[in-house]
Coordinates of C-alpha atoms and ligand atoms in Angstrom, one line a residue:
M409 CA -15.8 4.1 13.3
R410 CA -15.2 7.4 11.3
Q411 CA -12.8 9.9 12.6
R412 CA -10.2 12.4 11.5
H413 CA -7.2 12.7 13.7
P414 CA -4.2 14.9 13.7
A415 CA -1.6 12.9 11.9
T416 CA 2.1 12.5 12.4
A417 CA 4.7 15.3 12.2
P418 CA 7.6 14.2 10.1
S419 CA 10.1 14.6 13.0
E420 CA 8.4 11.9 15.1
H421 CA 9.6 8.4 15.7
L422 CA 7.6 5.9 13.7
V423 CA 7.7 2.3 14.7
I424 CA 6.4 -0.4 12.3
V425 CA 5.5 -3.8 13.8
G426 CA 5.9 -6.5 11.2
N427 CA 8.5 -6.7 8.4
G428 CA 6.2 -8.6 6.0
M429 CA 4.8 -7.4 2.7
A430 CA 2.7 -4.5 4.0
G431 CA 5.3 -3.3 6.5
H432 CA 8.1 -3.4 4.0
R433 CA 6.0 -1.7 1.2
L434 CA 5.2 1.0 3.7
V435 CA 8.9 1.6 4.3
E436 CA 9.5 1.9 0.5
A437 CA 6.5 4.3 0.2
L438 CA 7.8 6.5 3.0
L439 CA 11.3 6.7 1.6
A440 CA 9.8 7.9 -1.7
R441 CA 8.5 11.0 0.1
P442 CA 10.7 13.8 1.1
E443 CA 8.5 14.4 4.2
R444 CA 9.2 10.9 5.6
P445 CA 9.4 10.7 9.4
A446 CA 12.9 11.4 10.6
R447 CA 13.3 8.2 12.5
I448 CA 11.8 4.9 11.5
T449 CA 12.2 1.6 13.3
V450 CA 10.9 -1.7 11.9
I451 CA 10.5 -4.8 14.2
G452 CA 9.8 -8.2 12.6
A453 CA 9.2 -11.5 14.3
E454 CA 10.8 -13.5 11.4
T455 CA 14.5 -13.7 11.3
T456 CA 14.7 -12.9 7.6
P457 CA 14.3 -9.4 6.2
A458 CA 11.0 -8.9 4.2
Y459 CA 10.5 -11.2 1.3
N460 CA 7.9 -11.8 -1.4
R461 CA 5.6 -14.2 0.4
I462 CA 3.6 -14.7 -2.8
L463 CA 6.6 -16.4 -4.3
L464 CA 6.6 -19.1 -1.6
S465 CA 4.4 -21.2 -4.0
P466 CA 7.0 -21.3 -6.9
L467 CA 9.7 -21.8 -4.2
L468 CA 7.9 -24.9 -2.9
A469 CA 7.4 -26.1 -6.4
G470 CA 11.1 -25.9 -7.0
E471 CA 10.7 -23.2 -9.7
M472 CA 12.5 -20.5 -7.9
E473 CA 15.6 -20.0 -5.7
R474 CA 15.2 -18.7 -2.2
E475 CA 17.3 -15.6 -2.8
A476 CA 14.9 -14.5 -5.5
L477 CA 12.3 -13.9 -2.8
T478 CA 14.2 -11.2 -0.9
L479 CA 12.8 -7.7 -1.3
R480 CA 15.6 -5.8 0.5
D481 CA 18.4 -7.1 2.7
A482 CA 19.4 -5.8 6.1
A483 CA 22.2 -3.7 4.6
W484 CA 19.7 -1.7 2.5
Y485 CA 17.7 -0.8 5.6
A486 CA 20.9 0.3 7.3
E487 CA 21.8 2.4 4.2
Q488 CA 18.4 4.1 4.4
G489 CA 19.0 5.0 8.1
I490 CA 16.2 2.7 9.2
E491 CA 16.6 0.6 12.3
L492 CA 15.6 -3.0 11.5
V493 CA 15.1 -5.4 14.4
L494 CA 14.5 -9.0 13.3
G495 CA 13.6 -12.1 15.2
E496 CA 11.8 -10.3 17.9
R497 CA 8.1 -10.3 18.5
V498 CA 6.4 -7.2 20.0
E499 CA 4.5 -8.5 23.0
T500 CA 3.1 -5.5 24.7
I501 CA 2.1 -1.9 23.9
D502 CA 1.7 0.6 26.7
R503 CA -0.4 3.2 25.0
S504 CA -0.4 5.8 27.7
A505 CA 3.4 5.8 27.8
R506 CA 3.7 5.1 24.1
R507 CA 6.2 2.4 24.7
L508 CA 6.3 -1.2 23.4
A509 CA 8.3 -4.2 24.6
T510 CA 9.5 -7.3 22.6
D511 CA 9.9 -10.9 23.7
A512 CA 13.7 -10.1 23.9
D513 CA 12.9 -7.5 26.6
R514 CA 13.7 -4.6 24.3
E515 CA 11.7 -1.5 25.1
L516 CA 11.1 1.2 22.6
D517 CA 9.3 4.5 22.7
Y518 CA 7.2 5.6 19.8
D519 CA 5.3 8.7 18.7
R520 CA 3.4 6.8 16.1
L521 CA 2.9 3.1 15.6
V522 CA 1.9 1.0 12.6
L523 CA 0.7 -2.6 13.1
A524 CA 1.5 -4.7 10.1
T525 CA 1.3 -8.1 11.8
G526 CA -0.4 -10.0 9.0
S527 CA -2.3 -13.1 9.7
H528 CA -1.9 -16.8 10.6
P529 CA -3.3 -20.0 9.1
A530 CA -6.8 -21.0 10.3
R531 CA -7.0 -24.5 11.8
P532 CA -10.1 -26.6 11.6
P533 CA -11.3 -28.2 14.8
V534 CA -10.3 -31.7 13.8
P535 CA -8.7 -34.3 16.1
G536 CA -5.0 -35.0 15.3
L537 CA -4.2 -31.5 14.0
E538 CA -1.5 -31.2 16.6
L539 CA 0.4 -34.3 15.4
P540 CA 4.0 -34.0 14.2
G541 CA 3.9 -34.0 10.4
V542 CA 1.0 -31.5 10.2
H543 CA 2.1 -28.3 8.5
V544 CA 0.9 -24.9 7.5
F545 CA 2.1 -22.9 4.5
R546 CA 2.7 -19.3 5.5
D547 CA 6.4 -18.5 5.7
L548 CA 9.9 -19.5 4.6
N549 CA 10.3 -21.9 7.5
D550 CA 7.0 -23.6 6.4
A551 CA 8.3 -23.9 2.8
D552 CA 11.6 -25.4 4.1
A553 CA 9.8 -27.8 6.3
L554 CA 7.5 -28.9 3.5
A555 CA 10.5 -29.4 1.1
R556 CA 12.1 -31.6 3.8
A557 CA 8.9 -33.6 4.3
A558 CA 8.8 -34.2 0.6
E559 CA 12.3 -35.7 0.7
R560 CA 11.3 -38.1 3.5
G561 CA 7.8 -39.2 2.7
S562 CA 5.7 -40.1 -0.3
N563 CA 2.1 -39.3 0.6
A564 CA 0.7 -35.8 1.4
V565 CA -2.8 -34.7 2.2
V566 CA -3.6 -31.0 1.7
I567 CA -6.7 -29.7 3.5
G568 CA -8.2 -26.8 1.5
G569 CA -9.0 -26.4 -2.2
G570 CA -8.6 -22.6 -2.4
L571 CA -5.6 -20.8 -3.9
L572 CA -3.2 -21.6 -1.2
G573 CA -4.2 -25.3 -0.9
L574 CA -3.9 -25.8 -4.7
E575 CA -0.5 -24.1 -4.8
A576 CA 0.8 -26.2 -1.9
A577 CA -0.6 -29.4 -3.4
E578 CA 1.0 -28.7 -6.8
G579 CA 4.3 -27.7 -5.1
L580 CA 4.4 -31.0 -3.2
R581 CA 3.4 -33.0 -6.3
K582 CA 6.2 -31.4 -8.3
R583 CA 8.6 -32.5 -5.5
G584 CA 7.5 -36.1 -6.2
M585 CA 4.8 -36.7 -3.6
Q586 CA 1.5 -38.4 -4.1
V587 CA -0.9 -35.7 -3.1
S588 CA -4.5 -35.9 -2.0
L589 CA -6.4 -32.7 -1.8
L590 CA -9.5 -32.3 0.4
Q591 CA -12.0 -29.6 -0.4
R592 CA -15.1 -29.2 1.8
D593 CA -17.1 -27.4 -1.0
D594 CA -18.3 -29.2 -4.1
R595 CA -15.9 -27.2 -6.2
L596 CA -12.3 -26.0 -6.1
M597 CA -11.7 -22.3 -5.5
N598 CA -15.4 -21.9 -4.7
R599 CA -14.9 -18.3 -3.8
Q600 CA -13.6 -17.4 -7.2
L601 CA -14.8 -19.9 -9.8
D602 CA -18.1 -21.0 -11.2
L603 CA -18.8 -24.7 -11.5
T604 CA -17.7 -25.0 -15.1
A605 CA -14.3 -23.4 -14.5
A606 CA -13.8 -25.3 -11.3
R607 CA -14.5 -28.6 -13.1
L608 CA -12.0 -27.6 -15.9
L609 CA -9.4 -26.9 -13.3
E610 CA -10.1 -30.2 -11.4
K611 CA -9.8 -32.2 -14.7
E612 CA -6.5 -30.5 -15.4
L613 CA -5.1 -31.2 -12.0
R614 CA -6.4 -34.7 -11.8
G615 CA -4.6 -35.3 -15.2
R616 CA -1.4 -34.3 -13.5
G617 CA -1.9 -36.9 -10.8
L618 CA -3.5 -34.9 -8.0
D619 CA -6.1 -37.0 -6.1
I620 CA -8.9 -34.5 -5.5
H621 CA -11.8 -35.0 -3.1
T622 CA -14.5 -32.4 -3.3
A623 CA -17.4 -32.2 -0.8
A624 CA -15.0 -33.9 1.6
Q625 CA -15.5 -34.1 5.3
L626 CA -12.3 -34.6 7.2
E627 CA -13.1 -36.5 10.4
R628 CA -9.7 -36.9 12.0
L629 CA -6.0 -37.4 11.4
E630 CA -4.4 -40.6 12.7
A631 CA -0.9 -41.2 14.1
D632 CA 1.4 -44.2 13.6
V633 CA 3.2 -46.0 16.5
D634 CA 5.8 -43.2 16.7
G635 CA 3.0 -40.6 17.1
Q636 CA 3.7 -39.2 13.6
V637 CA 0.7 -38.3 11.4
C638 CA 0.1 -41.3 9.0
A639 CA -3.5 -40.9 7.6
A640 CA -6.5 -38.7 7.1
L641 CA -9.9 -40.2 7.7
L642 CA -12.9 -38.8 5.9
G643 CA -16.6 -38.9 6.9
D644 CA -17.4 -41.4 4.1
G645 CA -14.9 -43.9 5.6
T646 CA -12.1 -43.1 3.0
R647 CA -8.7 -43.4 4.6
L648 CA -5.9 -41.5 2.9
A649 CA -2.2 -42.3 3.7
A650 CA -0.4 -39.2 4.8
D651 CA 3.3 -38.8 5.8
C652 CA 2.6 -35.1 5.7
V653 CA -0.5 -33.0 6.1
V654 CA -0.8 -29.3 5.0
V655 CA -3.6 -27.2 6.5
A656 CA -4.6 -24.4 4.1
I657 CA -8.2 -23.6 4.8
G658 CA -7.9 -19.8 5.3
I659 CA -6.3 -17.2 7.4
V660 CA -7.0 -15.4 10.7
P661 CA -5.8 -11.8 11.2
N662 CA -3.0 -11.4 13.9
T663 CA -4.9 -9.3 16.4
A664 CA -3.6 -10.5 19.8
L665 CA -1.2 -7.6 20.3
A666 CA -3.8 -5.0 19.4
R667 CA -6.4 -6.7 21.5
S668 CA -4.1 -6.8 24.6
A669 CA -3.4 -3.1 24.0
G670 CA -7.1 -2.4 24.3
L671 CA -7.6 -1.4 20.7
E672 CA -10.9 -2.0 19.0
V673 CA -10.7 -5.4 17.4
N674 CA -13.4 -7.3 15.5
R675 CA -12.1 -10.0 13.1
G676 CA -9.2 -7.7 12.4
V677 CA -7.9 -4.5 14.0
V678 CA -10.6 -2.0 13.2
V679 CA -9.4 1.0 11.1
D680 CA -11.0 4.0 9.5
E681 CA -10.3 5.2 6.0
W682 CA -7.0 6.7 7.1
L683 CA -5.9 3.3 8.4
T684 CA -6.1 4.7 11.9
T685 CA -7.1 2.4 14.8
S686 CA -9.3 3.4 17.8
D687 CA -6.1 5.0 19.1
P688 CA -5.2 8.1 17.0
S689 CA -1.4 7.3 17.4
I690 CA -1.7 3.8 16.1
H691 CA -2.4 2.6 12.6
A692 CA -2.9 -0.8 11.1
L693 CA -2.8 -2.2 7.6
G694 CA -2.5 -5.4 5.6
E695 CA -4.0 -8.7 6.6
C696 CA -4.2 -7.7 10.3
C697 CA -6.7 -4.9 9.8
E698 CA -10.4 -4.7 9.2
F699 CA -12.1 -1.9 7.3
E700 CA -15.8 -1.6 7.1
G701 CA -16.2 -5.3 8.0
Q702 CA -13.7 -6.4 5.3
T703 CA -10.4 -8.3 6.0
Y704 CA -7.7 -9.0 3.5
G705 CA -5.9 -11.9 1.9
L706 CA -4.4 -10.5 -1.3
V707 CA -1.8 -7.8 -1.8
E708 CA -3.7 -5.5 -4.3
P709 CA -5.9 -3.8 -1.7
I710 CA -3.0 -3.7 0.7
W711 CA -0.8 -1.8 -1.8
R712 CA -3.6 0.9 -1.9
Q713 CA -3.7 1.0 1.9
V714 CA 0.1 1.5 1.9
E715 CA -0.2 4.6 -0.3
V716 CA -3.0 6.1 1.8
L717 CA -1.1 5.6 5.0
A718 CA 2.3 6.7 3.6
E719 CA 0.6 9.9 2.5
R720 CA -1.1 10.4 5.8
L721 CA 2.1 9.9 7.8
C722 CA 4.1 12.2 5.6
R723 CA 1.7 14.9 4.6
P724 CA -1.0 15.0 7.3
D725 CA -2.4 18.3 6.2
A726 CA -2.4 17.6 2.4
E727 CA -5.4 19.2 0.7
G728 CA -7.8 16.8 -1.0
A729 CA -6.2 13.6 0.5
Q730 CA -8.1 10.5 -0.4
G731 CA -8.9 7.9 2.2
Y732 CA -8.9 4.2 1.6
T733 CA -12.0 2.8 -0.2
E734 CA -12.9 -0.8 -1.0
K735 CA -12.6 -1.9 -4.6
P736 CA -13.0 -5.3 -6.2
T737 CA -10.0 -7.5 -6.5
A738 CA -9.1 -9.9 -9.3
T739 CA -7.6 -13.4 -8.6
K740 CA -4.9 -15.4 -10.4
L741 CA -3.7 -18.9 -9.6
K742 CA 0.1 -19.4 -9.6
V743 CA 0.1 -23.0 -10.8
S744 CA 2.4 -23.2 -13.9
G745 CA 0.5 -24.4 -17.0
V746 CA -2.9 -23.3 -15.6
S747 CA -4.2 -19.9 -16.5
L748 CA -7.1 -18.5 -14.5
Y749 CA -8.4 -15.0 -14.0
A750 CA -11.5 -14.2 -12.0
F751 CA -13.3 -11.4 -10.2
G752 CA -16.8 -10.6 -8.9
P753 CA -19.5 -13.0 -7.9
T754 CA -19.0 -16.7 -8.7
D755 CA -22.6 -17.3 -9.5
P756 CA -25.2 -15.1 -11.2
E757 CA -27.8 -13.4 -9.1
P758 CA -31.1 -14.8 -10.3
G759 CA -32.9 -12.2 -12.2
G760 CA -30.1 -9.7 -11.7
H761 CA -27.2 -10.8 -13.9
E762 CA -27.1 -11.6 -17.6
V763 CA -24.7 -14.4 -18.4
L764 CA -22.5 -14.5 -21.5
S765 CA -20.3 -17.5 -21.9
Y766 CA -18.0 -19.1 -24.4
R767 CA -16.3 -22.5 -24.4
D768 CA -13.8 -24.1 -26.7
P769 CA -13.1 -27.6 -25.4
Q770 CA -10.4 -28.2 -27.9
Q771 CA -8.4 -25.1 -26.9
G772 CA -9.3 -25.6 -23.3
D773 CA -10.7 -22.0 -23.2
Y774 CA -13.7 -20.9 -21.1
R775 CA -15.0 -17.4 -20.5
R776 CA -18.0 -16.4 -18.5
L777 CA -19.1 -12.8 -18.0
L778 CA -21.8 -11.5 -15.6
L779 CA -23.4 -8.3 -16.8
R780 CA -26.0 -6.0 -15.1
D781 CA -27.6 -3.3 -17.2
G782 CA -24.8 -3.7 -19.7
R783 CA -22.0 -3.3 -17.1
L784 CA -19.6 -6.0 -16.2
E785 CA -19.7 -7.2 -12.6
G786 CA -17.9 -10.5 -12.7
A787 CA -15.7 -12.6 -15.0
V788 CA -14.2 -16.1 -14.9
L789 CA -11.6 -16.8 -17.5
Y790 CA -9.9 -20.2 -17.9
G791 CA -7.2 -21.0 -20.5
D792 CA -6.7 -17.8 -22.5
T793 CA -6.7 -15.1 -19.8
A794 CA -5.0 -12.3 -21.7
S795 CA -8.2 -10.1 -21.7
G796 CA -8.7 -10.5 -18.0
P797 CA -7.2 -7.2 -17.0
W798 CA -9.2 -5.4 -19.7
Y799 CA -12.4 -6.9 -18.4
F800 CA -11.4 -6.0 -14.9
E801 CA -10.7 -2.4 -15.9
Q802 CA -14.1 -2.1 -17.6
A803 CA -15.8 -3.4 -14.4
L804 CA -13.9 -1.0 -12.2
A805 CA -14.8 1.9 -14.5
G806 CA -18.5 0.8 -14.5
R807 CA -18.5 1.3 -18.3
D808 CA -21.6 0.5 -20.3
L809 CA -20.4 -2.3 -22.6
T810 CA -23.6 -2.5 -24.7
P811 CA -21.9 -1.0 -27.8
C812 CA -19.3 -3.8 -27.9
R813 CA -21.5 -6.6 -26.7
P814 CA -21.3 -8.6 -30.0
A815 CA -17.5 -8.8 -29.5
L816 CA -17.4 -8.9 -25.7
L817 CA -16.6 -12.6 -25.5
L818 CA -13.9 -12.4 -28.2
G819 CA -11.6 -10.5 -25.9
A820 CA -10.2 -7.0 -25.3
A821 CA -8.9 -6.1 -28.8
D822 CA -12.2 -6.8 -30.7
A823 CA -14.4 -5.3 -27.9
Q824 CA -12.3 -2.2 -27.6
L825 CA -12.6 -1.6 -31.4
L826 CA -16.4 -1.6 -31.2
L827 CA -16.3 0.7 -28.1
D828 CA -14.0 3.1 -29.9
D829 CA -16.3 3.1 -33.0
A830 CA -19.3 3.8 -30.8
L831 CA -17.5 6.7 -29.2
N832 CA -16.5 8.2 -32.5
E833 CA -20.1 7.9 -33.8
S834 CA -21.6 9.5 -30.8
P835 CA -23.1 12.9 -31.7
Q836 CA -21.3 14.6 -28.8
S837 CA -18.0 13.1 -29.4
P838 CA -15.1 15.6 -30.3
A839 CA -14.0 13.2 -33.0
K840 CA -17.3 13.5 -34.8
E841 CA -17.4 17.3 -34.3
A842 CA -13.9 17.7 -35.7
A843 CA -14.9 15.5 -38.7
Ligands
LIG3 C1 2.1 -19.2 -0.1 C2 1.4 -17.9 -0.3 C3 1.0 -17.5 -1.6 C4 0.4 -16.3 -1.8 N1 0.1 -15.9 -3.0 C5 -0.6 -14.7 -3.2 C6 -0.8 -14.2 -4.5 O1 -0.6 -14.9 -5.5 N2 -1.4 -13.0 -4.7 C7 -1.7 -12.2 -3.6 O2 -2.2 -11.1 -3.8 N3 -1.4 -12.6 -2.3 C8 -0.9 -13.8 -2.1 N4 -0.6 -14.3 -0.8 C9 -1.0 -13.4 0.3 C10 0.0 -12.3 0.6 O3 1.3 -12.9 0.8 C11 -0.4 -11.5 1.8 O4 -1.7 -10.9 1.5 C12 0.6 -10.5 2.3 O5 1.8 -11.1 2.6 C13 0.0 -9.8 3.5 O6 1.0 -8.9 4.0 P1 1.1 -8.5 5.5 O7 2.3 -7.6 5.7 O8 -0.2 -8.0 6.0 O9 1.3 -9.9 6.2 P2 2.7 -10.7 6.2 O10 3.3 -10.6 4.9 O11 2.3 -12.0 6.8 O12 3.6 -10.0 7.3 C14 3.3 -9.9 8.6 C15 4.7 -9.9 9.4 O13 4.4 -9.5 10.7 C16 5.2 -10.3 11.6 N5 4.6 -10.2 12.9 C17 3.4 -10.7 13.3 N6 3.2 -10.4 14.6 C18 4.3 -9.7 15.0 C19 4.7 -9.1 16.3 N7 3.9 -9.1 17.3 N8 5.9 -8.5 16.3 C20 6.7 -8.4 15.2 N9 6.4 -9.0 14.1 C21 5.2 -9.6 13.9 C22 5.1 -11.7 10.9 O14 6.1 -12.6 11.4 C23 5.2 -11.4 9.5 O15 6.6 -11.4 9.1 C24 0.0 -15.5 -0.6 C25 0.3 -15.9 0.7 C26 1.0 -17.1 0.9 C27 1.3 -17.6 2.2

């Protein structure tokens, strides 16, 4: 779907559905522009004003206070002249009347609407998932419920060995629980890590006391006489005690509202490069949207969407405006004491990638770079990750790293020196000419 539509006039009433990370960031971006819409209303289903969802992991681990997560409080919204409606879920959108209704029977007219409804945790089709004691890890209420569960019980089972599952497992372990972690794949963080880095991570986490099961098939969850979850049964007959189970196998975009309004929805709400849905008056961004078949689970691309949409809403006729384009994203794990940085493919393409790797078992360092024609396409760093952002920058720029190849695995400082030398020695370089 590619289309260019007339965009909003600054005098219009803009309604943002969802006061999560994308919805809030959009508000900040709009306020930074003098041409911001005259009237902005934000409606959020959660009762708390927008908070930093990323920090739920350190909150669960007891490393952070709840107040530290708040992005802006309700008073700030009021001071900015923005109407903030919390604890209400938008249930219907009447597109022909440009009117929406919430589950509290509030009706609101809009000129332009932004859907920033995020996503919800995916649930595997496993018997017992509906039992009391089975949790997800998405919002403040979930973090509270997990902290309470950790006070009551001693055994937890976390389903999912990706970023979220690992952070939940570590959080519960730090709260004193015996935690078993189930990963269907044969390695942890299989979307980000190669086997070597995944094994290093596994060894580290096992050393801390996590009971990790890779290539695990969860058959069902069992209940005790009170109907409370009490165990997880695996395909190989293993039975793991569980006072509490956390499901962290992935996320599903929240599209029900868009779908019921008749917008084009695939896995997410389909948008074009201007974050416009199939209705020119309605935009979508963040984890609820889908662009060129891609859906989202990290904030970095969402921040870029915010900038594109804010610009579009405030300066619809701006010359040379840039639409949203897809770019690679780097991943970090927020488990204290573990440093990981990764981007690009997890495994080399046979015949396509050249692999450079370095390992220092004593220091616990591991680096693996994937190069194609001298250009960096992927990196996995474990231990010393300081050069991660530099590698990522080189990959994004598509820079030919052949001149610094001998120092490439040593890290940013050494490699950059060689790159600079090569640039200075190049016959066309201004430095050479000046000399
Ligand atoms: C524990 C945890 C750790 C994470 N760590 C990282 C990390 O380290 N790095 C990273 O990049 N990302 C991380 N993420 C992901 C990141 O938080 C999300 O990508 C980001 O929050 C997405 O923003 P969003 O606004 O699209 O969705 P959300 O932040 O989920 O906001 C959506 C909001 O819309 C509301 N809503 C939904 N439907 C309606 C409706 N019909 N009416 C009104 N309101 C509605 C929801 O209640 C919610 O408040 C983490 C996520 C979690 C849960």
